[in-house]
Amino acid sequence: MPASQSLSAPQKALRKLGLVRDIDLALHLPLRYEDETRLVRLCDVQDGQSAQFEAEVVSSDLSYRPRRQLVVVVRDGEETCTLRFFNAYPSMQKLMAVGQRVRLRGEVRGGFMGRTMMHPVVQAAGGELPAALTPVYPTSAGLPQAYLRRAVQGGLSRCLRTGALDETLPADALPKGTWPLSRALQFLHNPAPDVALATLEDRSHPAWQRLKAEELLTQQLSQWQSRQERLRLRAPALLPTGVAAQLPQQLLRALPFGLTAAQARVQAEIATDLSRHEPMHRLLQGDVGSGKTVVAALAAAHCIAAGWQCALMAPTEILAEQHFRKLIGWLEPLLDPLGLEVAWLTGSHKKKTREAMLALIANGRAALVVGTHAVIQEQVQFRALALAIIDEQHRFGVAQRLALRHKLQPSADVHQLGAAEPHLLMMSATPIPRTLAMSYYADLDVSTLDELPPGRTPVVTKVVSEARRDEVIERIRTQVAQGRQVYWVCPLIEESEALDLRNATETHARLTEALQASSPAALAGARPQDTDRSTREESAEMPKPGIEVGLLHSRLPEAEKKAIMARFVAGEMSVLVSTTVIEVGVDVPNASLMVIEHAERFGLSQLHQLRGRVGRGAAASACVLLYSLGEHGRLSDTARERLRAMVDTQDGFEIARRDLEIRGPGELLGARQSGVPMLRFADLEHDSLLLEWARRLAPRMGAEYPNLVQQHLHRWLGGKSDYLKA
Ligand code: ADP
Ligand code: MG
């Protein structure tokens, strides 16, 4: 391979697109095609159509008004057309000298002054016409189509010569009528002009079907393989023993409620995994409020009962604290008599405290270790870590899981027991649509809490224009007068000129002012105008006229955030204005109203998460989605769709399905951050039959044709297969 300094600019651009090997080039497929195989008459072209025709130049002038441009008029029979070029080179003027015949390709526009073409492709008339449609490839700056086309054709023909496209699928696995890959690729790079273009565009053509099948199979095979590799690793089989053996039963007895059927089922699935030697990689998904924390607590108890340590992680410190407080509240009283402790790893600990915690973790006294992802991933030495529980992690890219696993290797003495791997339980409140789970997460086991604990009140969702802000503030006043609490969520914390969003600080100031002012409407609503003595006494017990409004955003110091959260949780603060730091995990059953400002700017899953913060108590709850029309005076279609979905349903699975429809899997998985190799050709929604086929085939192929599997994965993934070993 030549050193990169000696590469030309287009060669570098090819490399940047990942087009390194011949096979990469052969698998780089056109976005669309242009038909240069035919010439039409100008009189047959409709306005607005793209066409290729030949014509004679009747005039050619450089004009300087309104700006410098070359204006050329051509004639084909009776029809004329004006061509305009803003960058005119002398060679173009020569090509289009008066009297020359030229071949033109581009869009023909109609107009008051006659038909025009802007920057058409021009060449001398009379050249040979290509026999196949001209492919247009996805490309990048510095990589002209013509260069890319030659490179792809070169790669393809070398692949055909060297047998790099030979069949890798077992003959008995090929559905009838399947095209061989070599034929499919030859066709897609050079389709015959008589093909029904629609079948190429919607990718229903057999050639496309073959590519999609290959791609989906690659995904399934690589995930199958990573699962096999994981199953060869050894984790401790967690069976109750010693002093803490009764912990799970004790915990169940101590809980203030019984498990739902879904919780009991999922808890049993996890317990079965934990008692095996194969490291668990399980995703626990359940809608907001479905009670994942109890399940996590039971898993932790199971681990500790076997004499091992369990680590609990949340994305932020405030969430770790908020979210695990309950769990710790349940477990700590049970651990204490056993001489076991809970260790907190937070960034805000003093050095001395932190060292004490680390010592507890290293000697095993700390049975439960709680912190953020980041803190735990630092060099923390566990004596005997057997289970890592990661909460509210929305993105479980394979690469992320890989990194996490490396960081959680227990200390050397446990290594010697031959059990080097911790079990992994990931919890997500963003349910994963079935198609995604079947494809991108095929190497994970998934448990689903599909039932909410009893006693939930549905949340009424309203979409309200920003213009009715005052009414919303009135509503807050009424809620607070009834002793309820309110969240107000803003999308940004500082004024951004570009986005012109009202920032949280400003909102906080305005709300404080509005709510602290005496409130005739609310007071009138709460107490009739009445001078009766008893009523006045009652009024003395009404909440203070000054309603406390707190402000929480991500730039506040951690300690201050916690203090504010604590006041809100304790009910000392009625209204909490916040950026999305409260998005996940917070549990304040007394909060009955959530206002989301600029709701049109939030993603669907995010809105759903936020809404899940209310409706946790017995009181009727509401979520107000405040929207404002952008500079165009209207909501975008996707924003409208999202807001509608929020009003339509409260089912997290339905929301996730719609979110997938609106955003596509890349956005949903956070592909860029997680390093998930995305599907390029297949589409989970439309190709579910192919997905099923690939899912069934992968394990059989893995077992019966290991060589073909390697060949297939090498073809499609080349060096990228590192990702697949999580
Ligand atoms: P999430 O799945 O969003 O993490 P949580 O675990 O925070 O949900 O649970 C939400 C609320 O429901 C908590 O207050 C929790 O104590 C309560 N809860 C959980 N399971 C049950 C149950 N089986 N019966 C009654 N309440 C429950
Ligand atoms: Mg939770």
Coordinates of C-alpha atoms in Angstrom, one line a residue, residues 126-481:
G126 CA -22.2 13.0 -32.4
G127 CA -20.2 11.0 -29.8
E128 CA -21.1 7.4 -29.1
L129 CA -24.0 6.9 -26.6
P130 CA -23.4 4.7 -23.6
A131 CA -25.2 1.3 -23.6
A132 CA -26.1 1.3 -19.9
L133 CA -27.6 3.9 -17.5
T134 CA -24.9 6.1 -16.0
P135 CA -24.6 5.5 -12.2
V136 CA -24.4 8.4 -9.8
Y137 CA -22.5 7.4 -6.7
P138 CA -22.4 8.8 -3.2
T139 CA -19.3 10.9 -3.1
S140 CA -17.5 13.6 -1.2
A141 CA -15.7 16.9 -2.0
G142 CA -12.6 16.4 -4.2
L143 CA -13.9 13.2 -5.7
P144 CA -15.4 13.8 -9.1
Q145 CA -18.1 11.3 -10.3
A146 CA -16.1 10.4 -13.4
Y147 CA -13.1 9.4 -11.3
L148 CA -15.2 7.5 -8.8
R149 CA -17.0 5.7 -11.7
R150 CA -13.7 4.5 -13.2
A151 CA -12.5 3.4 -9.8
V152 CA -15.6 1.5 -9.1
Q153 CA -15.6 -0.2 -12.5
G154 CA -12.0 -1.1 -12.0
G155 CA -12.6 -2.6 -8.5
L156 CA -15.6 -4.5 -9.8
S157 CA -13.8 -6.1 -12.8
R158 CA -10.8 -7.1 -10.6
C159 CA -13.2 -8.7 -8.1
L160 CA -14.9 -10.6 -11.0
R161 CA -11.5 -11.8 -12.3
T162 CA -10.1 -12.9 -8.9
G163 CA -13.3 -14.7 -7.7
A164 CA -13.8 -12.2 -4.9
L165 CA -17.5 -12.3 -5.6
D166 CA -17.9 -16.1 -5.5
E167 CA -20.9 -17.5 -3.7
T168 CA -20.6 -17.6 0.1
L169 CA -24.1 -18.7 0.8
P170 CA -24.8 -22.4 1.1
A171 CA -26.8 -23.6 -1.9
D172 CA -29.7 -24.8 0.2
A173 CA -30.0 -21.4 1.9
L174 CA -30.7 -19.5 -1.3
P175 CA -34.3 -18.6 -1.9
K176 CA -35.5 -19.5 -5.4
G177 CA -34.7 -17.0 -8.1
T178 CA -31.9 -15.4 -6.1
W179 CA -29.3 -13.6 -8.2
P180 CA -25.7 -14.4 -7.7
L181 CA -23.8 -11.5 -6.1
S182 CA -21.5 -11.1 -9.1
R183 CA -24.5 -10.7 -11.4
A184 CA -26.3 -8.4 -9.0
L185 CA -23.3 -6.1 -8.8
Q186 CA -22.6 -6.0 -12.5
F187 CA -26.2 -5.1 -13.0
L188 CA -26.4 -2.4 -10.4
H189 CA -23.3 -0.7 -11.7
N190 CA -24.4 -0.9 -15.3
P191 CA -28.1 -1.4 -15.6
A192 CA -29.6 -1.9 -19.0
P193 CA -31.5 1.1 -20.2
D194 CA -34.8 -0.8 -20.5
V195 CA -34.9 -1.6 -16.7
A196 CA -37.9 -0.4 -14.8
L197 CA -36.2 2.4 -13.0
A198 CA -38.8 2.3 -10.2
T199 CA -37.5 -1.2 -9.1
L200 CA -34.1 0.3 -8.8
E201 CA -35.3 3.3 -6.9
D202 CA -37.4 1.4 -4.4
R203 CA -34.7 -1.4 -4.3
S204 CA -37.2 -4.1 -5.0
H205 CA -35.2 -5.3 -8.0
P206 CA -33.7 -8.9 -7.6
A207 CA -30.2 -7.4 -7.8
W208 CA -31.0 -5.1 -4.8
Q209 CA -32.7 -7.9 -3.0
R210 CA -29.5 -9.9 -3.2
L211 CA -27.4 -7.1 -1.8
K212 CA -29.8 -6.5 1.1
A213 CA -29.9 -10.2 1.9
E214 CA -26.0 -10.2 1.9
E215 CA -25.9 -7.2 4.2
L216 CA -28.4 -8.4 6.7
L217 CA -26.8 -11.8 6.8
T218 CA -23.5 -10.1 7.5
Q219 CA -25.0 -8.3 10.5
Q220 CA -26.6 -11.5 11.8
L221 CA -23.4 -13.5 11.4
S222 CA -21.2 -11.0 13.1
Q223 CA -23.6 -10.7 16.0
W224 CA -23.9 -14.5 16.2
Q225 CA -20.1 -14.7 16.2
S226 CA -19.7 -12.2 19.0
R227 CA -22.3 -14.0 21.0
Q228 CA -20.4 -17.3 20.5
E229 CA -17.2 -15.5 21.6
R230 CA -18.9 -14.2 24.7
L231 CA -20.2 -17.6 25.6
R232 CA -16.7 -19.0 25.6
L233 CA -15.7 -16.5 28.3
R234 CA -16.1 -17.3 32.0
A235 CA -18.0 -15.3 34.6
P236 CA -18.7 -16.4 38.1
A237 CA -21.8 -18.6 38.4
L238 CA -23.7 -16.8 41.2
L239 CA -25.2 -19.1 43.7
P240 CA -26.3 -18.1 47.2
T241 CA -23.7 -19.0 49.8
G242 CA -22.4 -17.7 53.1
V243 CA -23.7 -14.9 55.3
A244 CA -25.7 -13.0 52.7
A245 CA -27.4 -16.1 51.2
Q246 CA -30.9 -15.0 52.2
L247 CA -30.6 -11.5 50.8
P248 CA -33.0 -11.7 47.8
Q249 CA -35.7 -13.2 50.0
Q250 CA -35.1 -10.6 52.7
L251 CA -35.4 -7.9 50.1
L252 CA -38.6 -9.2 48.7
R253 CA -40.1 -9.3 52.2
A254 CA -38.9 -5.7 52.9
L255 CA -40.4 -4.2 49.8
P256 CA -43.4 -2.0 50.4
F257 CA -45.2 -3.7 47.5
G258 CA -45.4 -7.0 45.6
L259 CA -43.8 -7.5 42.2
T260 CA -45.8 -7.2 39.1
A261 CA -46.0 -10.3 37.0
A262 CA -43.7 -8.7 34.5
Q263 CA -41.1 -7.9 37.2
A264 CA -41.3 -11.4 38.6
R265 CA -40.8 -12.9 35.1
V266 CA -37.8 -10.6 34.3
Q267 CA -36.3 -11.2 37.6
A268 CA -36.3 -14.9 37.0
E269 CA -34.7 -14.5 33.6
I270 CA -31.9 -12.5 35.1
A271 CA -31.5 -14.9 38.0
T272 CA -31.1 -17.8 35.6
D273 CA -28.4 -16.0 33.6
L274 CA -26.5 -15.0 36.8
S275 CA -26.3 -18.6 38.0
R276 CA -24.5 -19.6 34.8
H277 CA -20.8 -19.4 33.9
E278 CA -21.5 -17.6 30.6
P279 CA -21.3 -13.8 31.1
M280 CA -24.7 -12.3 30.9
H281 CA -25.3 -9.4 28.4
R282 CA -28.9 -8.6 29.0
L283 CA -30.8 -5.5 28.2
L284 CA -33.7 -4.7 30.5
Q285 CA -36.1 -2.5 28.7
G286 CA -39.3 -1.1 30.2
D287 CA -41.2 2.1 29.8
V288 CA -40.6 5.0 32.2
G289 CA -42.0 4.1 35.5
S290 CA -42.3 0.4 34.8
G291 CA -40.2 -0.4 37.9
K292 CA -36.8 -1.3 36.6
T293 CA -35.1 -0.3 39.9
V294 CA -36.6 -3.1 41.9
V295 CA -35.4 -5.6 39.3
A296 CA -31.9 -4.1 39.5
A297 CA -32.1 -4.3 43.3
L298 CA -33.0 -8.0 43.1
A299 CA -30.2 -8.7 40.7
A300 CA -27.8 -6.9 43.0
A301 CA -29.1 -8.9 45.9
H302 CA -28.6 -12.1 44.0
C303 CA -25.0 -11.2 43.3
I304 CA -24.2 -10.2 46.8
A305 CA -25.9 -13.3 48.2
A306 CA -23.3 -15.3 46.2
G307 CA -20.5 -13.4 48.0
W308 CA -19.6 -11.0 45.1
Q309 CA -19.6 -7.3 44.4
C310 CA -22.1 -5.4 42.3
A311 CA -21.5 -2.0 40.6
L312 CA -24.4 0.3 39.7
M313 CA -23.9 3.1 37.2
A314 CA -25.9 6.0 35.9
P315 CA -24.9 8.6 33.3
T316 CA -24.7 11.5 35.7
E317 CA -24.1 11.9 39.4
I318 CA -27.4 13.5 40.0
L319 CA -29.1 10.5 38.4
A320 CA -27.0 8.0 40.2
E321 CA -28.1 9.6 43.4
Q322 CA -31.7 10.2 42.5
H323 CA -32.2 6.8 41.0
F324 CA -30.4 4.6 43.3
R325 CA -31.4 6.3 46.5
K326 CA -34.5 4.0 46.7
L327 CA -32.5 0.9 45.9
I328 CA -29.9 1.7 48.5
G329 CA -32.7 2.5 51.0
W330 CA -33.9 -1.0 50.5
L331 CA -30.6 -2.8 50.6
E332 CA -28.5 -0.9 53.1
P333 CA -30.5 -2.0 56.2
L334 CA -30.1 -5.6 55.1
L335 CA -26.4 -5.3 54.3
D336 CA -25.5 -3.5 57.5
P337 CA -26.0 -6.4 59.9
L338 CA -23.8 -8.5 57.6
G339 CA -20.9 -6.1 57.9
L340 CA -21.3 -5.1 54.2
E341 CA -21.4 -1.6 52.9
V342 CA -22.4 0.6 50.0
A343 CA -19.7 2.7 48.5
W344 CA -20.4 5.9 46.6
L345 CA -18.0 7.0 43.9
T346 CA -18.7 10.6 43.1
G347 CA -16.5 13.2 41.5
S348 CA -17.3 15.6 44.3
H349 CA -15.9 13.5 47.1
K350 CA -12.9 14.8 48.9
K351 CA -9.7 12.9 48.3
K352 CA -9.7 11.3 51.7
T353 CA -13.3 10.0 51.4
R354 CA -12.6 8.8 48.0
E355 CA -9.6 6.8 49.1
A356 CA -11.6 5.3 51.9
M357 CA -14.2 4.2 49.4
L358 CA -11.6 2.8 47.1
A359 CA -10.2 0.8 50.0
L360 CA -13.6 -0.6 50.8
I361 CA -14.1 -1.6 47.2
A362 CA -10.6 -3.2 47.0
N363 CA -11.0 -5.3 50.1
G364 CA -14.6 -6.4 49.2
R365 CA -16.4 -4.8 52.2
A366 CA -18.3 -2.6 49.8
A367 CA -20.8 -5.1 48.3
L368 CA -22.5 -2.4 46.3
V369 CA -20.6 0.3 44.5
V370 CA -22.6 3.2 43.1
G371 CA -21.4 6.0 40.7
T372 CA -21.4 7.4 37.2
H373 CA -20.3 5.5 34.2
A374 CA -17.2 7.7 34.1
V375 CA -16.2 7.3 37.7
I376 CA -16.5 3.5 37.7
Q377 CA -14.6 3.3 34.5
E378 CA -11.5 4.9 36.1
Q379 CA -9.0 2.6 37.7
V380 CA -11.2 1.2 40.4
Q381 CA -10.0 -2.1 41.7
F382 CA -12.7 -4.4 42.7
R383 CA -12.0 -7.4 44.8
A384 CA -14.7 -9.5 43.3
L385 CA -16.9 -7.7 40.8
A386 CA -19.4 -10.1 39.3
L387 CA -22.2 -7.8 38.1
A388 CA -22.3 -4.4 36.5
I389 CA -25.7 -2.7 36.2
I390 CA -25.9 0.3 33.9
D391 CA -28.9 2.4 34.2
E392 CA -30.5 4.7 31.7
Q393 CA -28.0 4.0 29.1
H394 CA -29.7 4.7 25.8
R395 CA -26.9 3.7 23.6
F396 CA -25.4 0.4 23.7
G397 CA -23.1 0.4 20.8
V398 CA -21.1 -2.8 20.4
A399 CA -17.9 -0.7 20.7
Q400 CA -19.1 0.9 23.9
R401 CA -19.9 -2.5 25.4
L402 CA -16.4 -3.7 24.4
A403 CA -14.8 -0.7 26.2
L404 CA -16.9 -1.2 29.3
R405 CA -16.0 -4.8 29.5
H406 CA -12.3 -4.1 29.4
K407 CA -12.6 -1.6 32.1
L408 CA -14.5 -3.8 34.5
Q409 CA -12.0 -6.7 34.6
P410 CA -11.9 -7.8 38.3
S411 CA -8.6 -7.9 40.2
A412 CA -5.9 -10.6 39.7
D413 CA -6.9 -13.0 42.5
V414 CA -10.3 -13.4 40.9
H415 CA -8.7 -14.0 37.6
Q416 CA -7.0 -17.0 39.0
L417 CA -10.4 -18.4 39.8
G418 CA -10.9 -18.5 36.1
A419 CA -13.8 -16.1 36.2
A420 CA -12.6 -12.9 34.7
E421 CA -15.8 -11.5 33.2
P422 CA -18.5 -9.6 35.1
H423 CA -22.2 -10.1 34.1
L424 CA -23.7 -7.1 32.5
L425 CA -27.2 -5.8 32.9
M426 CA -28.2 -2.7 30.9
M427 CA -31.4 -0.9 31.6
S428 CA -33.1 1.4 29.2
A429 CA -36.3 3.4 29.4
T430 CA -36.3 3.8 25.7
P431 CA -37.8 0.6 24.5
I432 CA -36.1 -0.7 21.4
P433 CA -38.4 -1.5 18.5
R434 CA -38.5 -5.2 17.7
T435 CA -36.8 -4.8 14.3
L436 CA -33.9 -3.0 16.0
A437 CA -33.6 -5.5 18.7
M438 CA -33.5 -8.3 16.1
S439 CA -30.8 -6.6 14.1
Y440 CA -28.5 -4.3 15.9
Y441 CA -28.9 -5.9 19.3
A442 CA -29.0 -9.5 18.1
D443 CA -26.1 -10.5 20.3
L444 CA -27.9 -9.2 23.4
D445 CA -30.6 -10.9 25.4
V446 CA -33.5 -8.7 26.0
S447 CA -36.0 -8.7 28.9
T448 CA -39.0 -6.5 28.7
L449 CA -41.2 -5.0 31.5
D450 CA -44.4 -4.7 29.6
E451 CA -46.7 -3.9 32.5
L452 CA -46.8 -0.8 34.7
P453 CA -47.2 -1.2 38.5
P454 CA -50.7 -0.6 39.6
G455 CA -52.0 2.9 40.6
R456 CA -50.7 4.9 37.8
T457 CA -52.7 7.8 36.5
P458 CA -52.6 8.4 32.8
V459 CA -51.0 11.8 31.8
V460 CA -53.1 14.1 29.8
T461 CA -51.0 15.6 27.1
K462 CA -51.8 19.0 25.5
V463 CA -50.1 20.8 22.7
V464 CA -50.3 24.5 23.3
S465 CA -49.0 27.5 21.4
E466 CA -46.4 29.6 23.0
A467 CA -48.9 32.5 22.6
R468 CA -50.9 31.0 25.5
R469 CA -48.0 31.0 27.9
D470 CA -50.0 33.1 30.4
E471 CA -52.7 30.5 30.7
V472 CA -50.1 27.9 31.3
I473 CA -48.6 30.0 34.1
E474 CA -52.1 30.4 35.6
R475 CA -52.4 26.6 35.5
I476 CA -49.1 26.3 37.4
R477 CA -50.4 28.6 40.0
T478 CA -53.5 26.4 40.5
Q479 CA -51.5 23.3 40.8
V480 CA -49.1 24.8 43.3
A481 CA -52.1 26.1 45.3

